[in-house]
Tab-separated table of N, CA and C in Angstrom:
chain	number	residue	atom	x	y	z
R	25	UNK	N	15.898	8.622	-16.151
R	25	UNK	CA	15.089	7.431	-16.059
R	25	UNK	C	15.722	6.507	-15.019
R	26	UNK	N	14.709	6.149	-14.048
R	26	UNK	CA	15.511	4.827	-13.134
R	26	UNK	C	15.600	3.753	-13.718
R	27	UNK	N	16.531	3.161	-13.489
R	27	UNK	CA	17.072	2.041	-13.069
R	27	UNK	C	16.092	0.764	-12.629
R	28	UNK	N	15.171	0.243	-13.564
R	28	UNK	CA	14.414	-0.402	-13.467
R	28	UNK	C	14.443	-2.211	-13.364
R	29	UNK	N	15.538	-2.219	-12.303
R	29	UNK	CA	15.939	-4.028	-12.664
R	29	UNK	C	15.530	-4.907	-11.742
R	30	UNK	N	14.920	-4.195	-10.981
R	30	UNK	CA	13.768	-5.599	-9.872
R	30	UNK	C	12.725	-5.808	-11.109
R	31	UNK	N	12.010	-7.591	-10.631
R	31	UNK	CA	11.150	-7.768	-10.944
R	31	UNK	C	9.804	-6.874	-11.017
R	32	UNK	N	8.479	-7.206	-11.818
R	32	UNK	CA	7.720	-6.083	-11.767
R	32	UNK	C	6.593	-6.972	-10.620
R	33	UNK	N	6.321	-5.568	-9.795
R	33	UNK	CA	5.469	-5.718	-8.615
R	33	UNK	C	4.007	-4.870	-9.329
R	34	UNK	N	3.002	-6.306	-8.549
R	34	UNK	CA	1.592	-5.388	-8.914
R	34	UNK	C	1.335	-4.622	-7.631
R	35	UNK	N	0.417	-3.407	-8.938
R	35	UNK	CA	0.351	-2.160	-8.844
R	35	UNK	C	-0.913	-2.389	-7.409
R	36	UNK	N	-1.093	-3.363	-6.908
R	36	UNK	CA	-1.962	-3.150	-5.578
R	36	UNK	C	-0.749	-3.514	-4.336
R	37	UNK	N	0.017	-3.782	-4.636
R	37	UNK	CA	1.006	-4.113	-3.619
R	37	UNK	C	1.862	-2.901	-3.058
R	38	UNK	N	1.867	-2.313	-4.683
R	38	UNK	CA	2.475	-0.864	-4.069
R	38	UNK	C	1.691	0.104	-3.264
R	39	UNK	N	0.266	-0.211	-3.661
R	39	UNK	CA	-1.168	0.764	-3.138
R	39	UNK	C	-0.935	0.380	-1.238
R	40	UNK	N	-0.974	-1.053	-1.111
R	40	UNK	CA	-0.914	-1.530	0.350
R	40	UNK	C	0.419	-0.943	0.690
R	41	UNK	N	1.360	-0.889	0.163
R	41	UNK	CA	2.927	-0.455	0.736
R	41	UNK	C	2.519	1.337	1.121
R	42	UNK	N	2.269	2.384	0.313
R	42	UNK	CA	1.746	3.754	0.142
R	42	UNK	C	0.514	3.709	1.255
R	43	UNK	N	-0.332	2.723	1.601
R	43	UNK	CA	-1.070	2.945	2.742
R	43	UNK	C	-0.547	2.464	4.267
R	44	UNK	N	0.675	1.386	4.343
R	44	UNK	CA	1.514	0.913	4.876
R	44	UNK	C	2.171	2.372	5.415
R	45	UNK	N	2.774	3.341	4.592
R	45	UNK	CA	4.099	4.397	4.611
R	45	UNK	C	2.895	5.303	5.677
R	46	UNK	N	1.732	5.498	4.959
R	46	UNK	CA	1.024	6.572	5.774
R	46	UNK	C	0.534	6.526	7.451
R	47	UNK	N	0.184	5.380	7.463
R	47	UNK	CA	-0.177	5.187	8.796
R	47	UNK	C	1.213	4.563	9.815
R	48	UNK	N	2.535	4.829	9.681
R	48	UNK	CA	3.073	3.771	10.184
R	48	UNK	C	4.004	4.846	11.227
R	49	UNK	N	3.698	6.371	11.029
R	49	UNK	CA	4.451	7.173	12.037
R	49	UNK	C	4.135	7.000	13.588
R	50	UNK	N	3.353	6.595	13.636
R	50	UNK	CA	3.030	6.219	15.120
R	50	UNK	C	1.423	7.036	15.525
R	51	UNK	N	1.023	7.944	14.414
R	51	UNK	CA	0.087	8.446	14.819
R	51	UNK	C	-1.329	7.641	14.214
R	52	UNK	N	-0.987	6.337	13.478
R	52	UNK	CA	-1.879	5.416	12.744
R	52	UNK	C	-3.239	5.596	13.548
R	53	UNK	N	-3.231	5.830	14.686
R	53	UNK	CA	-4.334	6.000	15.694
R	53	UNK	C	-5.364	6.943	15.292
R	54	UNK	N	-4.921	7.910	14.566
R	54	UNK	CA	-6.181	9.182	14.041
R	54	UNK	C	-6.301	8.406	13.038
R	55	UNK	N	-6.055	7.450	12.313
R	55	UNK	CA	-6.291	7.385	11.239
R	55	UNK	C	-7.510	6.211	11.416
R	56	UNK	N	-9.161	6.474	11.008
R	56	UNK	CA	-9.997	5.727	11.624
R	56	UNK	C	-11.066	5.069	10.460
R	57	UNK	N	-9.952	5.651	9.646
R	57	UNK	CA	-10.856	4.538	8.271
R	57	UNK	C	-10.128	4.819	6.921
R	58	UNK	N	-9.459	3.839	6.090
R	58	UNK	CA	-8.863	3.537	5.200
R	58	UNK	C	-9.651	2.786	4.314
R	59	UNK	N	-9.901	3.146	3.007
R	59	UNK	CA	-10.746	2.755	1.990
R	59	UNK	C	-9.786	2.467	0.425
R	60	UNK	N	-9.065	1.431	0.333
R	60	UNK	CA	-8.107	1.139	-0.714
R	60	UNK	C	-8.823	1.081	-1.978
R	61	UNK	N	-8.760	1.983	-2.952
R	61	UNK	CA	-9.242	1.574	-3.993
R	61	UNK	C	-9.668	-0.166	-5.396
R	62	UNK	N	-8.490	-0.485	-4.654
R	62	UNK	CA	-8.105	-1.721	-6.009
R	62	UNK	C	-9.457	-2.541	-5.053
R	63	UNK	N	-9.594	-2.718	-3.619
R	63	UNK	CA	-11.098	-3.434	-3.328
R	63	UNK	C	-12.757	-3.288	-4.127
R	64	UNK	N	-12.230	-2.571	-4.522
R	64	UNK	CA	-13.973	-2.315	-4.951
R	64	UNK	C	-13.871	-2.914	-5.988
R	65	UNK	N	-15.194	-3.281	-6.443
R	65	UNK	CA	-15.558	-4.221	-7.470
R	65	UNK	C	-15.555	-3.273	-8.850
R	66	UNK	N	-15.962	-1.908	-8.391
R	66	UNK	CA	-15.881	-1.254	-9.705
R	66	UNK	C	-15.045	0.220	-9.590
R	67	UNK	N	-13.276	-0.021	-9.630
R	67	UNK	CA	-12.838	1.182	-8.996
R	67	UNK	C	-13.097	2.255	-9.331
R	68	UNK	N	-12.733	3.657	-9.010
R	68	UNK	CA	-12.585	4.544	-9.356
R	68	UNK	C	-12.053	5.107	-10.952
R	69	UNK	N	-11.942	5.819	-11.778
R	69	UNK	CA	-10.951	6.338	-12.425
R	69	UNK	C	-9.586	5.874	-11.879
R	70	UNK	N	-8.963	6.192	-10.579
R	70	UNK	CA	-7.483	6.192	-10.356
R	70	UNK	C	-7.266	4.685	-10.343
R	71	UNK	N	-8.337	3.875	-9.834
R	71	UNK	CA	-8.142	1.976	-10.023
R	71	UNK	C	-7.027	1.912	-9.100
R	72	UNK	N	-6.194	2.666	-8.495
R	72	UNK	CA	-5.249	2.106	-7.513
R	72	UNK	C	-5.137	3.376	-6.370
R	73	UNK	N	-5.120	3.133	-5.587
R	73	UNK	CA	-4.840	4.307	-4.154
R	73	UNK	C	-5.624	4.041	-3.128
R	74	UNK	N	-5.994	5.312	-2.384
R	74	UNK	CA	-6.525	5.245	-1.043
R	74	UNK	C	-7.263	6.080	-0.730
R	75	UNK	N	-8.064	6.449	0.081
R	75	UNK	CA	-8.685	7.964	0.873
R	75	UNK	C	-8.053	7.040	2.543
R	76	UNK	N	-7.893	8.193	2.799
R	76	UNK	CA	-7.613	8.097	4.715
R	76	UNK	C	-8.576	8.956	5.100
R	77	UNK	N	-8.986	8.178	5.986
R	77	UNK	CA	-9.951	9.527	6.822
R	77	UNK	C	-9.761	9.450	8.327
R	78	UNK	N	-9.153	10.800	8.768
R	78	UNK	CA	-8.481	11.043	9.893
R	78	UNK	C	-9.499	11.190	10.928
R	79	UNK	N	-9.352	10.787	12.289
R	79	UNK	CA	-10.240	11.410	13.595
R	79	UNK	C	-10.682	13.151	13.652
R	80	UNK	N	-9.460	13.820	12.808
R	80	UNK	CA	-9.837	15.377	13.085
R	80	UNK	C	-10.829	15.792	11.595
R	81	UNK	N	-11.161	15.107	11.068
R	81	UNK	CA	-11.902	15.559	10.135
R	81	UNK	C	-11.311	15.644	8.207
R	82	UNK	N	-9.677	15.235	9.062
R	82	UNK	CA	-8.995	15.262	7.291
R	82	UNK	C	-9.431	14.261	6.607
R	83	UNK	N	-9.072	14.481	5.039
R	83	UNK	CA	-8.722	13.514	4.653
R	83	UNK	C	-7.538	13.135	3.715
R	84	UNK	N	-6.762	11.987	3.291
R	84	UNK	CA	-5.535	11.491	2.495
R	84	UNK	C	-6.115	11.200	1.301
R	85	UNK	N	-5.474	11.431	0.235
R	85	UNK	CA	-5.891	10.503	-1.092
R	85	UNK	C	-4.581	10.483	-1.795
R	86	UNK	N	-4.375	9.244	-1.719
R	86	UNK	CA	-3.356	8.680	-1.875
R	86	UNK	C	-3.184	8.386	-3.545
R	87	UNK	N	-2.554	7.834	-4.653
R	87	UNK	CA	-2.831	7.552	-6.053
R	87	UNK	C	-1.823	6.627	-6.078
R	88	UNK	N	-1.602	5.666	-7.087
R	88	UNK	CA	-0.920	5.178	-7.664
R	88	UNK	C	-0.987	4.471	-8.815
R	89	UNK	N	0.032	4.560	-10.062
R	89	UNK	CA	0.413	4.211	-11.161
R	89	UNK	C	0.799	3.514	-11.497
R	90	UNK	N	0.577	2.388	-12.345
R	90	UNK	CA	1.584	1.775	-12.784
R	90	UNK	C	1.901	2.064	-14.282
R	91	UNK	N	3.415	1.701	-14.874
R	91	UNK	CA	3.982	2.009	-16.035
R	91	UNK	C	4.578	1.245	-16.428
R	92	UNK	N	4.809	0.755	-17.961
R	92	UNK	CA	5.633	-0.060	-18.649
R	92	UNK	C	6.803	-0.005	-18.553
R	93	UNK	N	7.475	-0.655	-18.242
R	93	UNK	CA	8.877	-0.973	-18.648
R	93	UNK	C	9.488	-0.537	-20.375
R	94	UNK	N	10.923	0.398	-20.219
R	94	UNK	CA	11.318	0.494	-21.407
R	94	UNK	C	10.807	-0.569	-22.241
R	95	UNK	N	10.523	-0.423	-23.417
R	95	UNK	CA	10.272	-1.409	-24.644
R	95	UNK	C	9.196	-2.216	-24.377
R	96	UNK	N	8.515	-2.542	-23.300
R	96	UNK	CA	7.464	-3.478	-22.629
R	96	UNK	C	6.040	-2.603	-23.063
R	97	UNK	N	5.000	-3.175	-23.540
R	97	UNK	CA	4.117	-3.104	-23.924
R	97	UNK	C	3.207	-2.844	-22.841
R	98	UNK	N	2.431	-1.902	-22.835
R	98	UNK	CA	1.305	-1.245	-21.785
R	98	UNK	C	0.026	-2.742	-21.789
R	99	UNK	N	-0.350	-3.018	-20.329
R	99	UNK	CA	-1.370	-3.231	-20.503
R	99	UNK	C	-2.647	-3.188	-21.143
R	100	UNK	N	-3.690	-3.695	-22.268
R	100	UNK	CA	-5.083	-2.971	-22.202
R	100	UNK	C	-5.612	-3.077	-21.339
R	101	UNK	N	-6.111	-3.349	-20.514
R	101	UNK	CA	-6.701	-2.627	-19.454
R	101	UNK	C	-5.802	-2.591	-18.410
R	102	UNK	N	-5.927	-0.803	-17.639
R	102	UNK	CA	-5.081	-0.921	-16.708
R	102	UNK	C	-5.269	-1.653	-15.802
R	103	UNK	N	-6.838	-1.894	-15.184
R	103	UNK	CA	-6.886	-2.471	-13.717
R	103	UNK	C	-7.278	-4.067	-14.222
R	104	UNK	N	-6.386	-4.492	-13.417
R	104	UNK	CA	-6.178	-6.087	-13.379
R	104	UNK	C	-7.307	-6.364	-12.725
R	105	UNK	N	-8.232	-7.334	-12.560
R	105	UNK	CA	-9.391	-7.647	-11.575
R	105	UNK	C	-8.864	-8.568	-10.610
R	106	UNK	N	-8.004	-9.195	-10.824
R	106	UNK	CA	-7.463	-10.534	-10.189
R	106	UNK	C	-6.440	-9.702	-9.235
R	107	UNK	N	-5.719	-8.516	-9.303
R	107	UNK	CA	-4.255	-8.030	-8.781
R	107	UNK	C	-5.192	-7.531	-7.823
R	108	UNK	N	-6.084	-7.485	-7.066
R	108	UNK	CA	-6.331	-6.853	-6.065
R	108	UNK	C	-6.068	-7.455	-4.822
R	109	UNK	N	-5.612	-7.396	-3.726
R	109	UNK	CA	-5.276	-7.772	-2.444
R	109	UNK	C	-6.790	-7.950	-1.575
């Protein structure tokens, strides 16, 4: 188990950081449309991530989680409406 002693960061900050990591090799240029999940008014199932959609026809789908802290009580609902960027 890590070592969990930073403050807790919302789970759309990490989504922008994970879409941040993907496009930032220098080839960000194919990358010609990014669709962040936590924007939509009514997300997905995953409520946090990405699709990339590349110039050559790929595409990225990115996910992300968030989790309780030892002893810390889970959210009821996972997706925050307000934590979105």
């Amino acid at each position: 188990m890590p070592d969990l002693t930073s403050r807790p960061v919302a789970v759309a900050l990490v989504e922008q950081a994970l879409v941040a990591a993907a496009t930032a090799d220098g080839t960000s240029g194919d990358v010609v449309r990014v669709d962040r999940y936590s924007t939509h008014p009514d997300p997905p199932a995953v409520r946090y991530g990405a699709t990339l959609e590349c110039r050559d026809g790929w595409k990225l789908f990115l996910s992300c989680y968030g989790t309780a802290r030892p002893g810390a009580a889970r959210p009821e609902q996972p997706y925050q409406p307000l934590s979105h960027i």
